mmCIF file of C-alpha atoms in Angstrom:
data_model
loop_
_atom_site.group_PDB
_atom_site.id
_atom_site.type_symbol
_atom_site.label_atom_id
_atom_site.label_comp_id
_atom_site.label_asym_id
_atom_site.label_seq_id
_atom_site.Cartn_x
_atom_site.Cartn_y
_atom_site.Cartn_z
ATOM 1 C CA MET A 1 -0.025 -0.018 -0.039
ATOM 2 C CA LYS A 2 2.803 2.391 0.863
ATOM 3 C CA THR A 3 4.632 1.693 -2.352
ATOM 4 C CA ALA A 4 1.405 2.248 -4.386
ATOM 5 C CA THR A 5 0.729 5.567 -2.615
ATOM 6 C CA THR A 6 4.204 6.770 -3.294
ATOM 7 C CA VAL A 7 3.882 6.041 -6.993
ATOM 8 C CA VAL A 8 0.553 7.977 -7.300
ATOM 9 C CA LEU A 9 1.931 11.079 -5.397
ATOM 10 C CA SER A 10 5.097 11.097 -7.650
ATOM 11 C CA LEU A 11 2.998 11.018 -10.835
ATOM 12 C CA PHE A 12 0.741 13.842 -9.420
ATOM 13 C CA LEU A 13 3.667 16.029 -8.622
ATOM 14 C CA ALA A 14 5.163 15.423 -12.125
ATOM 15 C CA ALA A 15 1.822 16.517 -13.648
ATOM 16 C CA LEU A 16 1.801 19.900 -12.017
ATOM 17 C CA PRO A 17 2.672 22.815 -14.377
ATOM 18 C CA ALA A 18 5.885 24.818 -13.474
ATOM 19 C CA HIS A 19 5.448 28.479 -12.511
ATOM 20 C CA ALA A 20 6.088 30.885 -15.491
ATOM 21 C CA VAL A 21 9.447 32.727 -15.504
ATOM 22 C CA ASP A 22 9.366 36.351 -14.496
ATOM 23 C CA PHE A 23 11.032 38.301 -17.305
ATOM 24 C CA LEU A 24 11.006 42.134 -16.741
ATOM 25 C CA GLY A 25 7.462 42.100 -15.541
ATOM 26 C CA VAL A 26 6.181 39.451 -18.053
ATOM 27 C CA GLU A 27 5.253 35.951 -17.155
ATOM 28 C CA LEU A 28 7.243 34.200 -19.740
ATOM 29 C CA CYS A 29 5.748 30.876 -20.573
ATOM 30 C CA LYS A 30 4.493 28.713 -23.564
ATOM 31 C CA GLY A 31 1.498 30.356 -25.164
ATOM 32 C CA SER A 32 1.741 33.658 -23.284
ATOM 33 C CA THR A 33 0.454 36.785 -25.067
ATOM 34 C CA ASP A 34 1.844 39.349 -22.506
ATOM 35 C CA THR A 35 4.188 41.993 -23.988
ATOM 36 C CA ALA A 36 4.236 44.442 -21.154
ATOM 37 C CA VAL A 37 7.989 44.423 -20.735
ATOM 38 C CA ASP A 38 9.435 47.084 -18.568
ATOM 39 C CA VAL A 39 13.182 47.792 -18.838
ATOM 40 C CA PRO A 40 14.923 48.374 -15.460
ATOM 41 C CA LEU A 41 15.298 51.921 -14.057
ATOM 42 C CA GLY A 42 18.789 53.123 -14.845
ATOM 43 C CA SER A 43 19.355 50.927 -17.750
ATOM 44 C CA SER A 44 20.931 52.417 -20.927
ATOM 45 C CA LEU A 45 18.544 50.349 -22.913
ATOM 46 C CA ILE A 46 15.435 51.730 -24.698
ATOM 47 C CA LEU A 47 12.600 49.308 -25.737
ATOM 48 C CA GLU A 48 11.838 50.311 -29.348
ATOM 49 C CA SER A 49 9.198 47.453 -29.951
ATOM 50 C CA VAL A 50 8.138 44.017 -28.601
ATOM 51 C CA GLU A 51 6.097 41.205 -30.045
ATOM 52 C CA ILE A 52 5.132 37.626 -29.560
ATOM 53 C CA GLY A 53 7.520 35.026 -31.089
ATOM 54 C CA ASP A 54 7.346 31.241 -31.188
ATOM 55 C CA HIS A 55 5.834 29.277 -28.305
ATOM 56 C CA GLY A 56 4.776 32.436 -26.449
ATOM 57 C CA GLY A 57 8.377 33.807 -26.585
ATOM 58 C CA LEU A 58 9.148 37.563 -26.813
ATOM 59 C CA VAL A 59 11.044 39.244 -29.696
ATOM 60 C CA MET A 60 12.208 42.795 -28.775
ATOM 61 C CA LEU A 61 14.077 45.630 -30.613
ATOM 62 C CA LEU A 62 16.355 47.366 -28.353
ATOM 63 C CA SER A 63 18.381 50.561 -28.771
ATOM 64 C CA ALA A 64 21.086 52.165 -26.476
ATOM 65 C CA ARG A 65 21.436 55.688 -25.261
ATOM 66 C CA SER A 66 25.095 55.399 -25.047
ATOM 67 C CA GLY A 67 27.780 52.829 -25.205
ATOM 68 C CA LYS A 68 27.640 49.519 -27.109
ATOM 69 C CA VAL A 69 24.077 48.069 -27.285
ATOM 70 C CA MET A 70 25.202 44.382 -27.144
ATOM 71 C CA ASP A 71 27.213 45.058 -23.840
ATOM 72 C CA HIS A 72 23.982 46.455 -22.307
ATOM 73 C CA VAL A 73 21.974 43.473 -23.534
ATOM 74 C CA ASP A 74 24.552 41.177 -22.049
ATOM 75 C CA ASP A 75 24.475 42.883 -18.769
ATOM 76 C CA LEU A 76 20.697 42.674 -18.694
ATOM 77 C CA MET A 77 20.581 39.026 -19.468
ATOM 78 C CA THR A 78 23.453 38.142 -17.088
ATOM 79 C CA GLY A 79 21.399 39.558 -14.316
ATOM 80 C CA LEU A 80 18.560 37.285 -15.312
ATOM 81 C CA THR A 81 20.422 34.037 -16.097
ATOM 82 C CA GLY A 82 23.443 34.491 -13.976
ATOM 83 C CA ALA A 83 25.914 33.852 -16.826
ATOM 84 C CA ARG A 84 27.422 35.998 -19.539
ATOM 85 C CA GLY A 85 26.439 35.396 -23.108
ATOM 86 C CA GLU A 86 28.354 33.174 -25.418
ATOM 87 C CA GLY A 87 29.384 34.514 -28.867
ATOM 88 C CA ASP A 88 30.955 37.603 -30.470
ATOM 89 C CA GLY A 89 30.229 41.318 -30.400
ATOM 90 C CA ASP A 90 27.306 40.930 -32.903
ATOM 91 C CA SER A 91 25.617 37.697 -31.628
ATOM 92 C CA LEU A 92 25.263 36.427 -28.127
ATOM 93 C CA GLU A 93 23.337 33.237 -26.719
ATOM 94 C CA TRP A 94 22.229 32.426 -23.183
ATOM 95 C CA THR A 95 21.058 28.749 -22.777
ATOM 96 C CA GLY A 96 20.235 26.382 -19.903
ATOM 97 C CA GLY A 97 17.825 26.570 -16.865
ATOM 98 C CA ARG A 98 14.342 27.679 -17.611
ATOM 99 C CA LEU A 99 15.264 30.727 -19.973
ATOM 100 C CA THR A 100 16.895 30.763 -23.449
ATOM 101 C CA GLY A 101 17.879 33.989 -25.254
ATOM 102 C CA VAL A 102 19.585 34.957 -28.365
ATOM 103 C CA ALA A 103 20.706 38.587 -29.218
ATOM 104 C CA GLN A 104 21.610 39.743 -32.648
ATOM 105 C CA LYS A 105 23.025 43.284 -33.507
ATOM 106 C CA VAL A 106 21.012 44.800 -36.421
ATOM 107 C CA ALA A 107 22.368 48.410 -36.534
ATOM 108 C CA LYS A 108 25.054 50.575 -35.000
ATOM 109 C CA LYS A 109 22.724 51.086 -31.816
ATOM 110 C CA TYR A 110 20.199 48.531 -32.353
ATOM 111 C CA ALA A 111 19.864 44.845 -31.186
ATOM 112 C CA ALA A 112 16.960 42.200 -31.426
ATOM 113 C CA LEU A 113 16.635 40.006 -28.418
ATOM 114 C CA ALA A 114 14.499 36.810 -28.482
ATOM 115 C CA VAL A 115 13.740 35.130 -25.189
ATOM 116 C CA ALA A 116 11.710 31.751 -24.474
ATOM 117 C CA SER A 117 10.853 29.583 -21.614
ATOM 118 C CA SER A 118 9.636 25.900 -21.466
ATOM 119 C CA ASP A 119 7.337 26.613 -18.531
ATOM 120 C CA GLU A 120 3.651 26.115 -18.880
ATOM 121 C CA CYS A 121 1.489 29.230 -18.274
ATOM 122 C CA PRO A 122 -0.457 29.259 -15.060
ATOM 123 C CA GLY A 123 -3.985 27.868 -15.513
ATOM 124 C CA THR A 124 -2.863 25.643 -18.295
ATOM 125 C CA GLU A 125 -4.659 22.261 -18.281
ATOM 126 C CA PRO A 126 -2.008 19.720 -16.889
ATOM 127 C CA ALA A 127 -1.493 16.569 -18.875
ATOM 128 C CA PRO A 128 -3.620 13.574 -17.682
ATOM 129 C CA ALA A 129 -1.697 11.393 -15.153
ATOM 130 C CA ALA A 130 -1.192 7.868 -16.255
ATOM 131 C CA ALA A 131 -3.685 5.313 -14.888
ATOM 132 C CA THR A 132 -2.551 3.457 -11.695
ATOM 133 C CA ALA A 133 -3.784 0.204 -10.127
ATOM 134 C CA PRO A 134 -6.198 0.606 -7.274
ATOM 135 C CA VAL A 135 -4.638 0.807 -3.821
ATOM 136 C CA ASP A 136 -6.225 -2.402 -2.677
ATOM 137 C CA ALA A 137 -5.191 -4.410 -5.737
ATOM 138 C CA PRO A 138 -2.895 -7.464 -5.301
ATOM 139 C CA PRO A 139 0.796 -6.473 -5.114
ATOM 140 C CA GLN A 140 2.315 -5.970 -8.554
ATOM 141 C CA PRO A 141 5.905 -6.027 -9.473
ATOM 142 C CA GLU A 142 7.421 -2.443 -9.195
ATOM 143 C CA VAL A 143 7.873 -0.887 -12.479
ATOM 144 C CA GLU A 144 10.086 2.209 -12.830
ATOM 145 C CA GLN A 145 7.874 5.029 -14.047
ATOM 146 C CA ALA A 146 9.420 7.323 -16.533
ATOM 147 C CA THR A 147 8.534 10.964 -15.683
ATOM 148 C CA PRO A 148 7.278 12.699 -18.997
ATOM 149 C CA SER A 149 9.880 15.236 -20.074
ATOM 150 C CA PRO A 150 8.706 18.802 -20.558
ATOM 151 C CA ASP A 151 8.504 20.414 -24.106
ATOM 152 C CA PRO A 152 12.053 21.291 -25.140
ATOM 153 C CA VAL A 153 12.991 25.000 -24.998
ATOM 154 C CA PRO A 154 13.248 26.484 -28.486
ATOM 155 C CA VAL A 155 16.834 25.845 -29.649
ATOM 156 C CA PRO A 156 18.992 28.916 -30.164
ATOM 157 C CA ALA A 157 18.898 28.339 -33.917
ATOM 158 C CA ALA A 158 15.218 28.750 -34.048
ATOM 159 C CA ALA A 159 15.376 31.726 -31.896
ATOM 160 C CA ALA A 160 18.139 33.241 -34.102
ATOM 161 C CA ALA A 161 15.761 32.809 -37.077
ATOM 162 C CA VAL A 162 13.017 34.657 -35.147
ATOM 163 C CA VAL A 163 15.625 37.575 -34.510
ATOM 164 C CA ALA A 164 16.581 37.645 -38.051
ATOM 165 C CA ALA A 165 12.963 37.921 -39.197
ATOM 166 C CA ALA A 166 12.313 40.763 -36.672
ATOM 167 C CA ALA A 167 15.350 42.607 -37.748
ATOM 168 C CA SER A 168 14.295 42.458 -41.478
ATOM 169 C CA ASN A 169 10.889 43.956 -40.518
ATOM 170 C CA GLN A 170 12.450 46.897 -38.514
ATOM 171 C CA PRO A 171 13.353 49.945 -40.475
ATOM 172 C CA SER A 172 16.966 50.220 -40.503
ATOM 173 C CA ALA A 173 18.519 53.114 -38.605
ATOM 174 C CA GLU A 174 19.004 56.292 -40.553
ATOM 175 C CA PRO A 175 22.679 56.834 -41.545
ATOM 176 C CA GLU A 176 24.198 59.795 -39.726
ATOM 177 C CA PRO A 177 24.560 62.723 -42.185
ATOM 178 C CA ALA A 178 27.981 63.159 -43.668
ATOM 179 C CA VAL A 179 29.875 66.188 -42.235
ATOM 180 C CA VAL A 180 30.729 68.523 -45.221
ATOM 181 C CA ALA A 181 33.717 70.833 -44.468
ATOM 182 C CA GLU A 182 32.914 74.398 -44.923
ATOM 183 C CA PRO A 183 35.101 76.217 -47.604
ATOM 184 C CA ASP A 184 37.555 78.834 -46.569
ATOM 185 C CA PHE A 185 35.954 81.212 -49.000
ATOM 186 C CA GLU A 186 32.487 81.037 -50.347
ATOM 187 C CA LEU A 187 30.797 82.779 -53.364
ATOM 188 C CA VAL A 188 27.462 83.947 -52.125
ATOM 189 C CA GLY A 189 24.784 83.408 -55.003
ATOM 190 C CA ALA A 190 25.777 83.568 -58.649
ATOM 191 C CA LEU A 191 28.658 85.595 -60.274
ATOM 192 C CA SER A 192 27.519 88.210 -62.360
ATOM 193 C CA HIS A 193 29.409 88.797 -65.573
ATOM 194 C CA GLU A 194 29.036 91.140 -68.639
ATOM 195 C CA ALA A 195 31.235 92.178 -71.593
ATOM 196 C CA ALA A 196 32.946 95.621 -71.196
ATOM 197 C CA ASP A 197 34.552 95.431 -74.708
ATOM 198 C CA ARG A 198 35.932 92.789 -77.038
ATOM 199 C CA THR A 199 38.761 91.940 -74.408
ATOM 200 C CA TRP A 200 37.407 92.856 -70.957
ATOM 201 C CA VAL A 201 34.544 91.430 -68.906
ATOM 202 C CA ASP A 202 33.120 92.990 -65.845
ATOM 203 C CA VAL A 203 32.511 90.612 -63.045
ATOM 204 C CA MET A 204 30.533 91.183 -59.780
ATOM 205 C CA GLY A 205 29.575 89.216 -56.787
ATOM 206 C CA VAL A 206 29.821 88.605 -52.913
ATOM 207 C CA VAL A 207 32.487 86.505 -51.294
ATOM 208 C CA THR A 208 32.416 85.310 -47.617
ATOM 209 C CA ASN A 209 35.769 84.764 -45.602
ATOM 210 C CA HIS A 210 35.148 81.656 -43.287
ATOM 211 C CA THR A 211 38.792 81.529 -42.143
ATOM 212 C CA ASP A 212 40.233 82.985 -39.053
ATOM 213 C CA THR A 213 42.515 85.315 -41.171
ATOM 214 C CA GLY A 214 41.737 88.720 -42.196
ATOM 215 C CA TYR A 215 43.188 90.223 -45.414
ATOM 216 C CA LYS A 216 44.033 93.748 -46.465
ATOM 217 C CA LEU A 217 43.991 92.547 -50.012
ATOM 218 C CA ALA A 218 42.774 88.997 -51.079
ATOM 219 C CA THR A 219 43.184 87.837 -54.692
ATOM 220 C CA PHE A 220 40.865 85.222 -56.472
ATOM 221 C CA ASP A 221 41.001 83.443 -59.873
ATOM 222 C CA VAL A 222 37.854 83.885 -61.842
ATOM 223 C CA SER A 223 37.362 81.058 -64.391
ATOM 224 C CA PHE A 224 34.624 80.700 -67.214
ATOM 225 C CA PHE A 225 33.771 77.176 -68.552
ATOM 226 C CA ALA A 226 31.889 76.444 -71.701
ATOM 227 C CA THR A 227 28.932 73.988 -71.948
ATOM 228 C CA SER A 228 31.441 71.325 -73.124
ATOM 229 C CA GLY A 229 33.287 71.743 -69.846
ATOM 230 C CA GLU A 230 36.282 73.342 -71.562
ATOM 231 C CA LEU A 231 38.008 76.263 -69.765
ATOM 232 C CA THR A 232 37.141 79.443 -71.803
ATOM 233 C CA CYS A 233 39.248 81.950 -69.792
ATOM 234 C CA VAL A 234 40.677 82.719 -66.410
ATOM 235 C CA ASP A 235 42.110 85.785 -64.664
ATOM 236 C CA THR A 236 42.736 87.221 -61.301
ATOM 237 C CA ILE A 237 40.689 89.748 -59.306
ATOM 238 C CA SER A 238 41.300 91.349 -55.966
ATOM 239 C CA VAL A 239 39.120 92.187 -53.035
ATOM 240 C CA SER A 240 40.343 94.730 -50.450
ATOM 241 C CA VAL A 241 39.891 94.456 -46.610
ATOM 242 C CA LEU A 242 38.289 91.050 -46.371
ATOM 243 C CA LYS A 243 38.077 90.368 -42.585
ATOM 244 C CA SER A 244 37.699 87.119 -40.858
ATOM 245 C CA GLY A 245 33.871 86.060 -41.035
ATOM 246 C CA GLN A 246 33.073 89.004 -43.270
ATOM 247 C CA GLU A 247 30.859 88.903 -46.337
ATOM 248 C CA ARG A 248 31.908 91.542 -48.749
ATOM 249 C CA ALA A 249 30.775 92.453 -52.229
ATOM 250 C CA PHE A 250 33.319 93.043 -55.114
ATOM 251 C CA ARG A 251 33.480 94.368 -58.578
ATOM 252 C CA ASP A 252 36.419 94.048 -61.054
ATOM 253 C CA ALA A 253 37.243 93.010 -64.622
ATOM 254 C CA ILE A 254 39.043 90.079 -66.254
ATOM 255 C CA ARG A 255 40.696 89.569 -69.654
ATOM 256 C CA CYS A 256 38.591 87.108 -71.748
ATOM 257 C CA PRO A 257 38.930 87.596 -75.529
ATOM 258 C CA GLY A 258 36.095 86.003 -77.550
ATOM 259 C CA TYR A 259 33.731 86.154 -74.613
ATOM 260 C CA VAL A 260 30.051 85.340 -75.355
ATOM 261 C CA HIS A 261 27.729 85.586 -72.327
ATOM 262 C CA ASP A 262 25.441 82.836 -73.365
ATOM 263 C CA GLU A 263 28.288 80.442 -73.996
ATOM 264 C CA VAL A 264 29.417 80.484 -70.297
ATOM 265 C CA ALA A 265 27.903 77.516 -68.529
ATOM 266 C CA GLU A 266 29.746 77.594 -65.277
ATOM 267 C CA THR A 267 31.819 80.195 -63.240
ATOM 268 C CA ARG A 268 34.272 79.536 -60.414
ATOM 269 C CA LEU A 269 35.815 81.686 -57.826
ATOM 270 C CA GLN A 270 39.113 80.254 -56.242
ATOM 271 C CA PHE A 271 41.281 81.984 -53.595
ATOM 272 C CA ALA A 272 44.701 82.770 -55.057
ATOM 273 C CA GLY A 273 46.465 84.526 -52.075
ATOM 274 C CA GLY A 274 46.519 87.657 -49.969
ATOM 275 C CA PHE A 275 48.188 89.619 -47.191
#
């Protein structure tokens, strides 16, 4: 009788569902639909989005306010699993115990994190216990009862596929705008030009000095280019008293035999020197 009672109690305990894993405020378990993830206070991680993955797991897109996003994800998961992630700087895995996770870097400051648990959700119908012989039945030979194993935790490869799918659905981070160096001298607007006679052409415009140096006299090369891209003519003009940061109008003339106004497709103003 004692042996039979022990067998029945063991089977009953094996059939009880395990409690769900508490993951950042969410009961992580098979079939869960809860996405109310709460990133810990003081963390450098920002939760961009979260959705349900396979078997009730979670797939999250995380970004970092500063530092390396994968380092912050590893710190977060280490606090939950008790072990650092395995992998390189772009991919990490946490396995063992009741929680499995995979993280994949998807952009400069973005990472996708997939986590899953093999635990049953609270309230899930337990699997029916195997039928046992009545307590008063004649003694039967003891047979070792095999405890049914729980469903396997999704393997890291499957979780990695979920991460890849989530990453492909997320808009890529906008590239940082390229920094364009400001020119030392800048022609403001278009350079005006008009024939003075058959040899000389009057030019007029506004130039800005972006350097830290002021000039009593600054000289510039003025070039005219035809529609074919060929250089038509070039000559030097001067601008007096061009201070640092100053915007100054100028008027001068250059030699340009054969000048035709409508055949000038491009003009250039380039600093030549000064004192």
